[in-house]
Coordinates of C-alpha atoms and ligand atoms in Angstrom, one line a residue:
M1 CA -17.6 -27.2 -44.6
N2 CA -14.8 -24.2 -42.8
L3 CA -10.6 -23.8 -42.6
E4 CA -11.3 -25.0 -38.5
T5 CA -12.6 -28.1 -39.8
C6 CA -10.3 -29.0 -41.4
I7 CA -7.5 -28.3 -39.3
K8 CA -9.0 -30.6 -36.6
L9 CA -9.4 -33.5 -39.5
D10 CA -6.1 -33.9 -40.2
R11 CA -5.4 -33.9 -36.5
R12 CA -7.1 -36.4 -36.4
D13 CA -5.7 -38.3 -39.0
E14 CA -3.9 -41.6 -39.2
L15 CA -2.3 -41.3 -42.7
A16 CA -1.3 -37.8 -42.5
D17 CA 3.3 -38.4 -42.1
L18 CA 2.7 -40.4 -45.4
K19 CA 2.7 -37.1 -47.0
N20 CA 6.4 -36.1 -45.8
R21 CA 7.4 -39.7 -47.8
F22 CA 6.8 -37.6 -51.1
I23 CA 8.6 -35.6 -53.1
I24 CA 6.0 -33.2 -54.5
P25 CA 6.5 -29.4 -54.6
E26 CA 5.2 -26.9 -52.3
D27 CA 2.9 -24.7 -53.8
V28 CA 0.9 -27.9 -55.7
I29 CA -1.8 -29.2 -54.7
Y30 CA -2.3 -33.0 -56.3
L31 CA -5.4 -34.0 -57.0
D32 CA -4.3 -35.9 -59.8
G33 CA -2.3 -39.5 -57.9
N34 CA -5.2 -41.1 -59.9
S35 CA -3.8 -40.9 -63.6
L36 CA -0.1 -40.8 -62.2
G37 CA 1.2 -41.3 -59.0
P38 CA 4.3 -38.9 -57.5
L39 CA 7.1 -39.1 -56.8
L40 CA 7.9 -41.3 -53.5
A41 CA 11.9 -40.1 -51.9
I42 CA 12.1 -43.9 -51.4
V43 CA 11.7 -44.6 -55.3
K44 CA 14.3 -42.0 -56.3
E45 CA 16.9 -43.6 -54.1
R46 CA 15.8 -47.0 -55.2
V47 CA 15.7 -46.1 -58.9
N48 CA 19.5 -43.9 -58.2
D49 CA 20.5 -47.9 -56.7
T50 CA 19.2 -50.1 -60.0
V51 CA 20.9 -47.4 -62.3
N52 CA 24.4 -46.9 -60.3
R53 CA 25.0 -50.5 -58.2
E54 CA 22.7 -53.0 -60.0
W55 CA 23.5 -51.8 -63.7
G56 CA 26.0 -49.6 -63.9
T57 CA 28.8 -52.1 -61.4
D58 CA 26.9 -56.1 -61.2
L59 CA 26.3 -55.2 -65.1
I60 CA 24.6 -59.1 -65.9
T61 CA 24.9 -60.5 -63.4
S62 CA 22.4 -58.3 -62.1
W63 CA 19.9 -60.9 -63.2
N64 CA 20.9 -64.1 -60.8
K65 CA 23.6 -61.4 -57.9
N66 CA 20.7 -59.3 -57.8
D67 CA 17.7 -61.1 -58.7
W68 CA 16.3 -59.3 -61.5
I69 CA 14.8 -62.8 -63.1
N70 CA 12.0 -63.4 -60.9
L71 CA 10.6 -58.9 -60.0
P72 CA 8.6 -59.6 -61.4
V73 CA 6.9 -62.5 -59.0
T74 CA 8.6 -60.7 -56.1
V75 CA 6.3 -57.4 -56.9
G76 CA 3.3 -59.3 -58.2
E77 CA 2.8 -61.0 -54.8
K78 CA 3.2 -57.0 -53.5
I79 CA 0.5 -56.7 -55.8
A80 CA -1.7 -59.5 -54.2
K81 CA -1.4 -58.9 -50.8
L82 CA -3.7 -55.5 -51.7
I83 CA -6.3 -57.3 -54.0
G84 CA -7.5 -60.4 -51.3
A85 CA -4.9 -62.7 -53.8
A86 CA -3.0 -65.7 -51.9
P87 CA 0.7 -66.4 -53.2
G88 CA 0.7 -67.5 -56.9
Q89 CA -1.4 -65.6 -59.0
V90 CA 0.0 -62.4 -59.4
L91 CA 3.0 -61.1 -62.1
C92 CA 3.3 -57.1 -62.7
A93 CA 4.1 -57.7 -66.1
D94 CA 3.8 -54.9 -69.4
S95 CA 1.5 -52.8 -69.6
V96 CA -2.3 -53.3 -69.1
S97 CA -3.5 -53.4 -72.7
V98 CA -1.4 -56.3 -73.0
N99 CA -2.1 -57.9 -70.1
L100 CA -5.7 -57.6 -70.7
F101 CA -4.8 -59.1 -74.3
K102 CA -3.1 -62.8 -72.6
V103 CA -6.2 -62.8 -70.1
L104 CA -8.6 -62.3 -72.8
A105 CA -7.2 -65.2 -75.0
A106 CA -6.7 -67.1 -72.7
A107 CA -10.2 -67.6 -71.4
L108 CA -11.8 -67.8 -74.6
T109 CA -10.1 -71.0 -74.4
L110 CA -12.4 -72.0 -71.3
R111 CA -15.2 -71.6 -73.8
P112 CA -14.5 -72.4 -77.0
E113 CA -17.8 -73.0 -78.1
R114 CA -19.7 -69.7 -76.6
N115 CA -18.8 -66.4 -79.0
V116 CA -19.2 -62.7 -78.1
V117 CA -17.5 -61.0 -76.2
L118 CA -19.4 -58.7 -73.3
S119 CA -18.5 -55.2 -72.1
S120 CA -20.2 -52.0 -71.3
D121 CA -19.9 -49.0 -73.4
D122 CA -18.3 -47.4 -70.9
N123 CA -15.6 -49.4 -70.1
F124 CA -11.9 -47.5 -70.3
P125 CA -11.4 -47.3 -74.1
T126 CA -7.9 -49.6 -74.7
D127 CA -10.0 -52.2 -72.9
L128 CA -12.5 -52.0 -75.8
Y129 CA -9.5 -51.3 -78.5
M130 CA -7.3 -54.1 -77.1
A131 CA -10.5 -56.6 -77.8
Q132 CA -11.5 -55.8 -80.8
G133 CA -8.0 -56.1 -81.9
L134 CA -8.5 -59.6 -80.6
T135 CA -11.3 -60.4 -82.2
K136 CA -10.3 -58.9 -85.4
L137 CA -7.0 -61.2 -85.3
R138 CA -9.7 -64.4 -84.8
G139 CA -11.4 -63.6 -88.1
N140 CA -14.4 -62.0 -87.1
D141 CA -14.7 -64.7 -85.0
Y142 CA -16.2 -63.6 -81.9
E143 CA -18.3 -60.9 -81.4
L144 CA -17.2 -57.8 -79.1
R145 CA -21.0 -56.6 -77.6
V146 CA -20.7 -53.7 -76.1
V147 CA -23.9 -52.7 -73.8
D148 CA -25.4 -50.3 -70.9
P149 CA -23.8 -51.2 -68.0
E150 CA -27.5 -51.3 -66.8
E151 CA -28.0 -53.2 -69.3
V152 CA -25.0 -55.6 -69.1
L153 CA -26.2 -58.5 -66.1
A154 CA -29.7 -59.5 -69.1
Q155 CA -26.9 -59.5 -71.1
L156 CA -25.8 -62.6 -69.2
S157 CA -25.9 -66.0 -71.6
D158 CA -25.0 -69.2 -72.9
S159 CA -23.4 -67.5 -76.0
V160 CA -21.4 -65.3 -74.0
A161 CA -17.5 -66.7 -72.9
V162 CA -16.4 -63.9 -71.5
L163 CA -17.9 -60.7 -69.3
M164 CA -14.6 -58.5 -69.5
L165 CA -15.0 -55.0 -66.8
T166 CA -13.6 -51.9 -64.7
E167 CA -14.3 -52.4 -61.3
V168 CA -14.1 -48.0 -60.6
N169 CA -15.0 -46.4 -63.9
F170 CA -13.2 -43.2 -64.6
K171 CA -14.8 -40.8 -65.2
S172 CA -17.8 -40.8 -63.0
G173 CA -16.0 -42.9 -60.3
K174 CA -18.8 -45.7 -59.9
R175 CA -18.0 -49.1 -58.4
W176 CA -19.4 -52.9 -59.0
D177 CA -20.1 -54.8 -56.6
M178 CA -17.7 -57.5 -58.2
K179 CA -18.8 -60.6 -55.8
A180 CA -23.0 -60.5 -57.1
V181 CA -21.1 -59.9 -60.9
N182 CA -19.4 -62.8 -60.6
T183 CA -21.9 -64.3 -58.6
A184 CA -24.3 -63.9 -61.3
A185 CA -21.8 -63.9 -64.1
H186 CA -20.6 -68.2 -63.0
A187 CA -24.2 -69.2 -62.6
A188 CA -24.5 -67.9 -66.5
G189 CA -21.5 -69.6 -67.1
V190 CA -19.6 -66.7 -68.5
L191 CA -15.7 -65.8 -66.8
V192 CA -14.9 -62.6 -66.1
I193 CA -11.6 -60.1 -67.1
W194 CA -11.8 -57.0 -64.6
D195 CA -9.4 -54.1 -65.0
L196 CA -8.4 -52.8 -61.1
S197 CA -7.0 -49.8 -63.0
H198 CA -9.0 -47.6 -60.5
S199 CA -9.3 -50.5 -57.8
I200 CA -5.5 -51.0 -56.6
G201 CA -4.6 -48.8 -53.6
A202 CA -8.8 -46.8 -53.5
V203 CA -10.7 -49.5 -52.3
P204 CA -10.5 -53.3 -51.0
V205 CA -10.2 -55.5 -53.4
E206 CA -10.8 -59.4 -52.4
L207 CA -10.2 -61.5 -55.8
D208 CA -10.0 -64.9 -54.2
H209 CA -12.7 -64.6 -51.8
C210 CA -15.2 -62.9 -54.8
M211 CA -14.0 -65.8 -56.3
T212 CA -12.5 -64.0 -59.5
D213 CA -11.8 -65.4 -62.8
F214 CA -8.9 -62.6 -64.4
A215 CA -7.9 -59.4 -63.7
V216 CA -5.2 -56.9 -64.4
G217 CA -4.8 -53.7 -63.2
C218 CA -1.9 -50.3 -63.3
G219 CA 1.2 -49.2 -62.0
Y220 CA 1.2 -45.6 -62.2
K221 CA -1.6 -44.6 -60.7
Y222 CA -2.6 -45.7 -56.8
L223 CA 0.5 -47.3 -56.4
N224 CA 3.1 -44.7 -57.5
G225 CA 5.3 -46.7 -59.6
G226 CA 6.3 -44.0 -61.9
P227 CA 5.4 -43.0 -65.4
G228 CA 4.8 -46.0 -68.3
A229 CA 5.0 -48.3 -65.4
P230 CA 4.9 -52.0 -65.0
A231 CA 1.3 -53.5 -65.1
F232 CA 0.3 -56.7 -62.8
V233 CA -2.6 -60.1 -63.8
Y234 CA -4.4 -61.5 -61.6
V235 CA -5.5 -65.5 -63.0
A236 CA -6.7 -67.3 -60.1
E237 CA -5.1 -71.2 -59.8
R238 CA -7.9 -73.1 -61.7
H239 CA -7.1 -71.5 -64.7
Q240 CA -3.6 -71.5 -64.6
D241 CA -2.8 -74.3 -66.3
V242 CA -4.6 -72.4 -70.0
Q243 CA -2.7 -71.2 -72.7
Q244 CA -1.9 -67.6 -73.4
P245 CA -0.9 -66.7 -77.1
L246 CA 2.1 -64.0 -76.0
S247 CA 3.9 -67.4 -75.3
G248 CA 7.6 -64.8 -75.4
W249 CA 10.6 -66.8 -73.5
M250 CA 10.9 -65.6 -70.3
G251 CA 7.1 -67.7 -69.9
H252 CA 9.2 -70.5 -70.7
V253 CA 10.2 -73.1 -68.4
R254 CA 13.6 -73.1 -69.1
P255 CA 14.2 -70.0 -70.9
F256 CA 18.1 -70.3 -70.6
D257 CA 17.9 -73.9 -72.7
F258 CA 17.0 -71.7 -75.5
R259 CA 15.3 -75.0 -77.1
Q260 CA 13.2 -74.3 -80.1
D261 CA 9.9 -75.2 -79.2
Y262 CA 7.6 -73.0 -76.5
E263 CA 6.5 -74.7 -72.9
P264 CA 5.4 -73.4 -71.0
A265 CA 6.3 -72.2 -67.7
D266 CA 4.1 -73.8 -64.0
G267 CA 1.9 -71.4 -62.5
I268 CA 1.2 -67.5 -63.2
R269 CA 4.9 -67.4 -64.7
R270 CA 3.5 -68.4 -68.5
F271 CA 1.8 -64.7 -68.4
S272 CA 5.3 -63.9 -68.9
S273 CA 6.2 -62.3 -72.6
G274 CA 9.5 -60.6 -72.6
T275 CA 11.8 -59.1 -70.8
P276 CA 10.8 -56.9 -68.3
G277 CA 12.1 -53.2 -68.1
I278 CA 14.0 -53.9 -64.7
I279 CA 14.9 -50.9 -64.2
G280 CA 10.9 -48.8 -63.7
M281 CA 9.5 -52.6 -61.9
S282 CA 12.3 -50.9 -59.1
A283 CA 11.1 -48.4 -58.8
L284 CA 7.1 -50.1 -58.8
D285 CA 8.7 -52.5 -56.4
A286 CA 10.3 -49.6 -53.5
A287 CA 6.9 -48.0 -54.0
M288 CA 5.2 -51.2 -53.3
N289 CA 6.5 -51.4 -49.8
I290 CA 4.3 -47.9 -48.6
W291 CA 2.0 -51.0 -48.6
E292 CA 3.4 -52.5 -45.8
E293 CA 2.9 -50.1 -43.2
I294 CA -1.6 -49.0 -43.9
D295 CA -4.3 -50.3 -44.7
V296 CA -6.8 -49.5 -48.1
V297 CA -10.1 -49.4 -45.7
S298 CA -8.2 -47.1 -43.7
V299 CA -6.8 -45.3 -47.4
Q300 CA -10.4 -45.5 -48.6
Q301 CA -12.3 -43.9 -45.8
K302 CA -10.3 -40.9 -45.4
S303 CA -11.0 -40.5 -49.2
E304 CA -14.6 -40.5 -47.5
S305 CA -13.6 -38.2 -45.5
L306 CA -11.2 -36.1 -48.0
A307 CA -15.2 -35.9 -50.6
T308 CA -17.1 -33.9 -48.1
V309 CA -15.3 -31.2 -48.3
I310 CA -15.8 -31.2 -51.4
R311 CA -19.3 -32.6 -51.4
E312 CA -20.6 -29.8 -48.6
R313 CA -18.5 -26.7 -50.9
L314 CA -20.7 -27.9 -52.9
R315 CA -24.1 -27.8 -52.0
H316 CA -23.7 -24.0 -50.3
E317 CA -21.7 -21.8 -51.9
A318 CA -22.7 -20.0 -54.6
A319 CA -19.3 -20.2 -56.9
F320 CA -19.8 -23.6 -57.6
S321 CA -23.8 -23.4 -58.7
N322 CA -23.0 -24.6 -62.1
L323 CA -20.9 -27.2 -61.1
E324 CA -23.0 -30.5 -61.2
L325 CA -21.3 -33.9 -59.0
F326 CA -21.2 -36.9 -61.8
G327 CA -21.1 -40.7 -60.4
P328 CA -21.5 -41.9 -56.2
G329 CA -17.2 -39.9 -55.5
P330 CA -16.0 -41.6 -52.9
G331 CA -17.7 -44.3 -50.7
P332 CA -19.0 -47.9 -50.6
E333 CA -20.1 -47.1 -54.3
G334 CA -16.7 -46.0 -56.4
G335 CA -13.4 -45.5 -56.2
S336 CA -11.5 -42.6 -55.1
Q337 CA -12.0 -40.0 -57.0
I338 CA -14.9 -37.1 -57.7
S339 CA -15.9 -35.8 -61.0
M340 CA -18.0 -33.0 -61.5
R341 CA -19.8 -31.1 -64.9
H342 CA -19.3 -28.4 -65.3
P343 CA -19.8 -26.1 -69.7
N344 CA -16.6 -24.7 -68.8
A345 CA -15.2 -27.9 -67.4
Y346 CA -11.4 -28.1 -70.1
G347 CA -10.7 -24.0 -69.2
I348 CA -11.2 -24.2 -65.1
V349 CA -8.6 -27.2 -64.8
Q350 CA -6.6 -25.3 -67.1
A351 CA -6.6 -22.4 -64.9
M352 CA -6.3 -24.0 -61.8
I353 CA -3.1 -26.2 -63.0
E354 CA -2.1 -22.9 -63.4
R355 CA -2.6 -21.5 -60.0
G356 CA -0.4 -25.5 -58.3
V357 CA -3.5 -26.8 -58.2
I358 CA -3.4 -30.2 -60.8
G359 CA -6.4 -32.1 -61.5
D360 CA -8.0 -33.5 -64.6
F361 CA -10.2 -32.8 -67.8
R362 CA -12.4 -35.3 -69.0
A363 CA -13.9 -35.0 -72.0
P364 CA -16.8 -33.6 -73.2
N365 CA -17.3 -31.7 -70.2
I366 CA -15.8 -33.5 -66.8
V367 CA -13.8 -31.9 -64.0
R368 CA -11.6 -35.1 -61.8
F369 CA -10.1 -35.0 -58.9
G370 CA -8.1 -38.2 -57.0
L371 CA -8.7 -37.6 -54.0
C372 CA -5.0 -39.3 -53.1
P373 CA -5.5 -39.9 -49.3
L374 CA -1.6 -41.6 -48.9
F375 CA -0.6 -37.4 -49.7
L376 CA -3.3 -35.4 -49.1
S377 CA -4.8 -33.3 -46.0
H378 CA -8.7 -32.0 -46.2
V379 CA -6.8 -28.0 -45.4
D380 CA -4.6 -29.6 -49.6
V381 CA -9.0 -29.8 -50.3
Y382 CA -10.2 -26.9 -49.0
N383 CA -7.9 -25.0 -50.3
A384 CA -8.1 -25.9 -54.3
M385 CA -11.7 -25.2 -54.0
N386 CA -10.4 -22.6 -52.8
R387 CA -8.3 -21.7 -56.3
M388 CA -11.3 -23.0 -58.0
A389 CA -14.2 -20.6 -56.5
E390 CA -11.5 -18.3 -57.8
V391 CA -10.9 -19.3 -61.3
I392 CA -14.5 -19.5 -61.5
K393 CA -15.6 -16.8 -60.3
S394 CA -13.6 -14.5 -61.7
K395 CA -13.7 -16.3 -64.8
A396 CA -10.4 -16.7 -65.5
Y397 CA -11.2 -20.4 -67.7
E398 CA -12.0 -18.4 -70.6
D399 CA -8.7 -17.0 -71.4
P400 CA -8.2 -18.1 -74.8
R401 CA -5.0 -19.4 -74.1
F402 CA -7.5 -22.3 -72.6
S403 CA -9.6 -22.5 -75.9
S404 CA -7.3 -25.1 -77.7
R405 CA -6.3 -28.5 -76.4
A406 CA -3.2 -29.7 -76.0
F407 CA -2.9 -33.7 -77.0
V408 CA -2.3 -35.1 -73.6
T409 CA -5.3 -34.3 -71.4
Ligands
PLP1 C1 -5.5 -46.2 -66.8 C2 -5.9 -47.3 -67.3 C3 -5.1 -48.1 -68.3 C4 -3.8 -47.7 -68.8 O1 -4.3 -49.4 -70.1 P1 -2.0 -49.4 -69.6 O2 -2.3 -49.8 -70.8 O3 -1.5 -49.3 -69.0 O4 -1.7 -47.9 -70.7 C5 -5.8 -49.2 -68.7 N1 -7.4 -49.7 -68.0 C6 -8.0 -48.2 -67.3 C7 -9.6 -48.4 -66.7 C8 -7.5 -47.1 -67.0 O5 -7.5 -46.4 -66.3

């Protein structure tokens, strides 16, 4: 793959112009949109407007006047369209961790005679931590059973209440077959909770079609909602009578009656807990508008095409002989990221960041590049690989400055 080919691919790319909607420093190639999506110009304007006009001028009347009170549902419906969910099933709220706690606790009440929560040992740690917290709170009357991903389906049984999986793995980028897993789980009477943090905005998701029970996902990765953007929760309509344990006033049927006893709202609203952070949710609301113009299928195709640039160069260049692809990468079995193993992964990532190519490192030895098609071109990816070749050839990764790790990696 040479530069000319990349230029040609970029000329034919229907998504190429979207890059202009983002504010990304000129000299940066950003391969980390899968960890923190970059800033959209429209988000900057919206936050400004929310702060100056809505909050600064309209003050508390904004809850009605600017419809702040319905923002969790408004944003939820925009998210729903991206994940194949009919209206009334998605709410924007809280963090992924908190939403997972709510749906896991709720799902367990639907299977009272079963006592196992099943997950895979490569799941994102916070998902496992939340399940550990919940089982402990329940006096250990539940067992969290964490097994090798290859073993998950074989472990489905009539003692398993809930299966909890992340659709696209954060390290390997490997993707589960959601429909097949749901079918197998339901045949065993098991409910499934999917974490879509690395799926939404990267690959097509069809929750209703796959008969999904519950799902949660992230607003600050491929959705570009900003640091700590609120997350979302999906509850299939057929399960919405369930009670979730974080029964705060925003999930009450009439919060402004200020009654003493909790009575859940109908539908997805009962998955609200406290007052939403309006500034952050407004940012995500504005960021969601871009999805009205694009189809996730073309986004997925472009990440596959961007990945070809990397795959080809790894195959043909001596500088990359110590880099080993890890996981499937973009394509039918992967998300939008490509991961590579290298013994000096941490130093390579740090040295590349100093050279304007921002990717990330995942312990113990993984270089991970998010190939976000909304703002990356084939030429960007090509240039990033040039920078990586330089770092490897010059052994810049050996610099003692890279021998200690920052807290956030
Ligand atoms: C990013 C991510 C999260 C984030 O959880 P928060 O509680 O919102 O910080 C959770 N799960 C997965 C799989 C993720 O990739």
